[in-house]
XYZ file of C-alpha atoms in Angstrom:
235
model
C 120.568 -78.397 85.163
C 118.972 -76.030 87.685
C 118.469 -78.803 90.177
C 117.175 -77.973 93.709
C 115.875 -81.223 94.962
C 116.814 -85.012 94.516
C 114.252 -87.630 95.233
C 114.734 -91.411 95.605
C 112.819 -94.544 95.481
C 113.337 -96.756 98.440
C 113.491 -100.677 98.015
C 116.146 -101.813 95.596
C 117.184 -98.203 95.120
C 118.490 -97.378 98.549
C 117.926 -100.774 100.230
C 119.242 -104.057 99.341
C 115.783 -105.487 99.348
C 116.722 -108.632 97.464
C 117.810 -110.830 100.170
C 115.154 -109.370 102.487
C 112.420 -110.295 99.949
C 113.692 -113.766 99.429
C 114.014 -114.464 103.092
C 110.494 -113.136 103.592
C 109.093 -115.233 100.756
C 110.829 -118.444 102.102
C 109.715 -117.890 105.582
C 106.232 -117.768 104.501
C 106.576 -120.680 102.166
C 107.836 -122.813 105.001
C 105.202 -121.911 107.187
C 102.368 -122.594 104.694
C 104.076 -125.797 103.584
C 104.305 -127.180 107.097
C 100.719 -126.108 108.091
C 99.137 -127.490 104.948
C 101.123 -130.564 103.962
C 102.380 -128.929 100.838
C 105.681 -128.992 98.899
C 107.676 -125.862 100.058
C 109.061 -125.220 96.584
C 105.565 -125.174 95.129
C 104.404 -122.755 97.796
C 107.291 -120.543 97.053
C 106.706 -120.282 93.388
C 103.025 -119.568 94.127
C 104.061 -116.541 96.208
C 106.494 -115.183 93.479
C 103.804 -115.521 90.764
C 101.209 -113.572 92.991
C 103.838 -111.061 93.895
C 104.659 -110.227 90.263
C 100.846 -110.013 89.386
C 99.913 -107.914 92.543
C 102.698 -105.395 91.961
C 101.889 -104.867 88.272
C 98.315 -104.082 89.440
C 99.620 -101.685 92.250
C 98.335 -103.990 94.997
C 100.783 -103.919 97.978
C 98.617 -105.465 100.809
C 100.133 -108.823 101.754
C 96.845 -110.008 103.116
C 95.549 -109.879 99.558
C 98.470 -111.494 98.276
C 98.357 -114.466 100.632
C 94.663 -115.009 100.032
C 95.539 -115.053 96.251
C 98.341 -117.326 97.141
C 96.187 -119.769 98.893
C 93.378 -119.608 96.151
C 96.186 -120.775 93.670
C 97.344 -123.541 95.728
C 93.651 -124.672 96.660
C 93.810 -124.250 100.384
C 91.986 -122.030 102.887
C 93.662 -119.628 105.100
C 91.562 -118.134 107.966
C 91.950 -114.465 108.764
C 94.101 -115.190 111.819
C 96.545 -117.430 109.818
C 96.770 -114.556 107.097
C 97.562 -112.066 109.653
C 100.265 -114.249 111.167
C 101.778 -114.822 107.838
C 101.931 -110.996 107.182
C 103.490 -110.484 110.484
C 106.226 -113.235 109.836
C 106.823 -111.873 106.246
C 107.639 -108.413 107.395
C 109.650 -109.433 110.387
C 111.468 -111.721 108.316
C 112.127 -108.911 105.610
C 113.199 -106.509 108.240
C 115.922 -108.898 109.890
C 117.476 -108.975 106.390
C 117.101 -105.499 105.184
C 120.279 -103.572 104.488
C 121.313 -100.068 103.347
C 123.368 -100.066 100.296
C 126.777 -98.737 101.245
C 126.759 -95.720 98.910
C 123.538 -94.488 100.228
C 124.326 -92.636 103.513
C 127.470 -90.874 102.006
C 125.388 -89.789 98.982
C 122.532 -88.582 101.085
C 124.821 -86.453 103.354
C 126.727 -85.192 100.433
C 123.640 -83.993 98.663
C 122.584 -82.105 101.757
C 125.899 -80.501 102.143
C 125.716 -79.412 98.560
C 122.474 -77.679 99.360
C 119.894 -79.949 97.806
C 116.590 -80.827 99.253
C 116.568 -84.660 99.588
C 113.330 -86.567 99.432
C 111.851 -90.027 99.166
C 108.882 -91.069 96.985
C 108.006 -94.596 97.402
C 105.120 -96.987 97.208
C 103.124 -98.072 100.315
C 103.608 -101.584 101.790
C 99.807 -101.955 101.774
C 99.210 -100.984 105.486
C 99.388 -97.311 106.551
C 102.433 -96.606 108.469
C 104.285 -99.851 107.804
C 106.719 -98.473 105.126
C 107.611 -95.432 107.125
C 108.175 -97.683 110.067
C 110.594 -99.667 108.086
C 112.426 -96.567 106.834
C 112.741 -95.673 110.346
C 114.073 -99.030 111.511
C 116.545 -98.992 108.617
C 118.125 -95.870 110.128
C 117.854 -93.251 107.399
C 114.350 -91.632 107.845
C 115.933 -88.457 109.613
C 118.223 -87.960 106.412
C 115.166 -86.942 104.095
C 113.575 -83.390 104.082
C 110.374 -84.827 102.553
C 108.904 -88.376 102.517
C 105.991 -89.261 100.385
C 104.530 -92.791 100.809
C 102.446 -93.093 97.704
C 99.077 -94.986 98.773
C 99.388 -93.801 102.373
C 100.046 -90.100 101.866
C 98.262 -89.861 98.443
C 95.262 -91.823 96.946
C 97.323 -93.119 93.999
C 100.534 -95.151 93.925
C 103.405 -94.948 91.324
C 103.664 -94.710 88.420
C 100.727 -92.266 88.731
C 102.037 -88.463 88.588
C 100.132 -87.552 91.884
C 102.984 -88.579 94.410
C 105.467 -86.714 92.424
C 103.205 -83.670 92.322
C 102.626 -83.870 96.004
C 106.310 -83.875 96.761
C 106.864 -80.879 94.456
C 103.953 -79.106 96.207
C 105.457 -79.477 99.683
C 108.848 -77.883 98.799
C 107.300 -75.408 96.345
C 109.504 -76.132 93.371
C 108.863 -76.985 89.554
C 109.397 -80.425 87.970
C 112.164 -79.416 85.962
C 114.061 -78.469 89.313
C 114.079 -82.070 90.566
C 115.777 -85.365 89.723
C 114.222 -88.630 90.559
C 116.271 -91.757 91.151
C 114.788 -95.449 91.029
C 115.481 -98.962 89.929
C 112.368 -99.887 88.095
C 111.633 -98.146 84.569
C 107.981 -99.298 84.697
C 106.936 -97.731 87.999
C 109.673 -95.122 88.555
C 110.066 -93.216 85.071
C 106.410 -92.484 83.880
C 105.190 -90.513 86.797
C 108.557 -88.554 87.294
C 108.609 -87.628 83.535
C 105.070 -86.633 83.465
C 105.653 -83.858 85.991
C 108.792 -82.854 84.202
C 111.520 -84.304 86.607
C 114.932 -85.390 85.269
C 114.893 -89.170 85.644
C 117.639 -91.734 86.672
C 117.585 -95.403 86.831
C 120.136 -96.982 89.058
C 121.153 -100.461 87.580
C 123.365 -101.840 90.155
C 123.730 -105.178 88.863
C 123.830 -104.278 85.081
C 120.884 -106.579 84.315
C 118.556 -103.755 82.787
C 118.272 -103.297 78.852
C 118.059 -99.693 78.064
C 116.572 -100.318 74.565
C 113.738 -101.962 76.357
C 112.870 -99.203 78.651
C 109.757 -97.214 77.671
C 109.902 -94.360 78.562
C 113.661 -94.250 78.764
C 115.298 -92.495 81.676
C 117.566 -89.503 81.018
C 120.421 -91.285 82.742
C 121.509 -94.734 83.755
C 123.772 -95.105 86.752
C 125.331 -98.128 88.671
C 126.185 -96.310 91.654
C 124.910 -93.380 93.712
C 128.346 -91.951 93.484
C 127.607 -91.516 89.752
C 124.806 -89.192 90.601
C 126.964 -87.088 92.862
C 129.382 -86.695 89.856
C 126.497 -85.884 87.583
C 125.459 -83.174 90.025
C 128.985 -81.913 90.523
C 128.518 -82.688 94.354
C 131.745 -84.061 95.993
C 131.621 -86.527 98.891
C 134.045 -87.355 101.439
């Protein structure tokens, strides 16, 4: 492989977002349940259902999510209450967000090995919010190029547009780049469409390769496997 650049997804690829996501959901569910006399477990289930549907449709604005949640629960949230829920959601998320232990050593090793290191990730639904999260997580300065799809581009993943924009910025061809993500449905199609080598990181061994369509070129369980794939040594 004549690889010059390595691009990554963000949440669940570089960031252990599972605990952050669950904490944010629970915080919102608690507030809504208290304010409207509802069962907290019922509210939490409504949030999860809306989240699944919205993400599948490429909608990331939590204001829209919480309006949909309210509709499903048969309650009315005024704009101020929705804005407050968005605020506590992201504050709760940020308080539990953690960088996976293999991330910083891998990013630094890739740079030492001469690769361009980039990020191609979807918006959080509000311009600047995702970039701010990346900065707070302490790794923004480790990337040579950052594309927030939906903020920096009109279309979000799995569209090829954000991938093409990243290639354009560093002036390389698709077959000279690798893209690493964790969700086959949103991370593989766009990267493959522009000719990138595709890698899925399955940190918990829960994904089924035979169900992935399209299939990635490689499946790894740690970013250190990526370094071995690229013959890039760390440490």
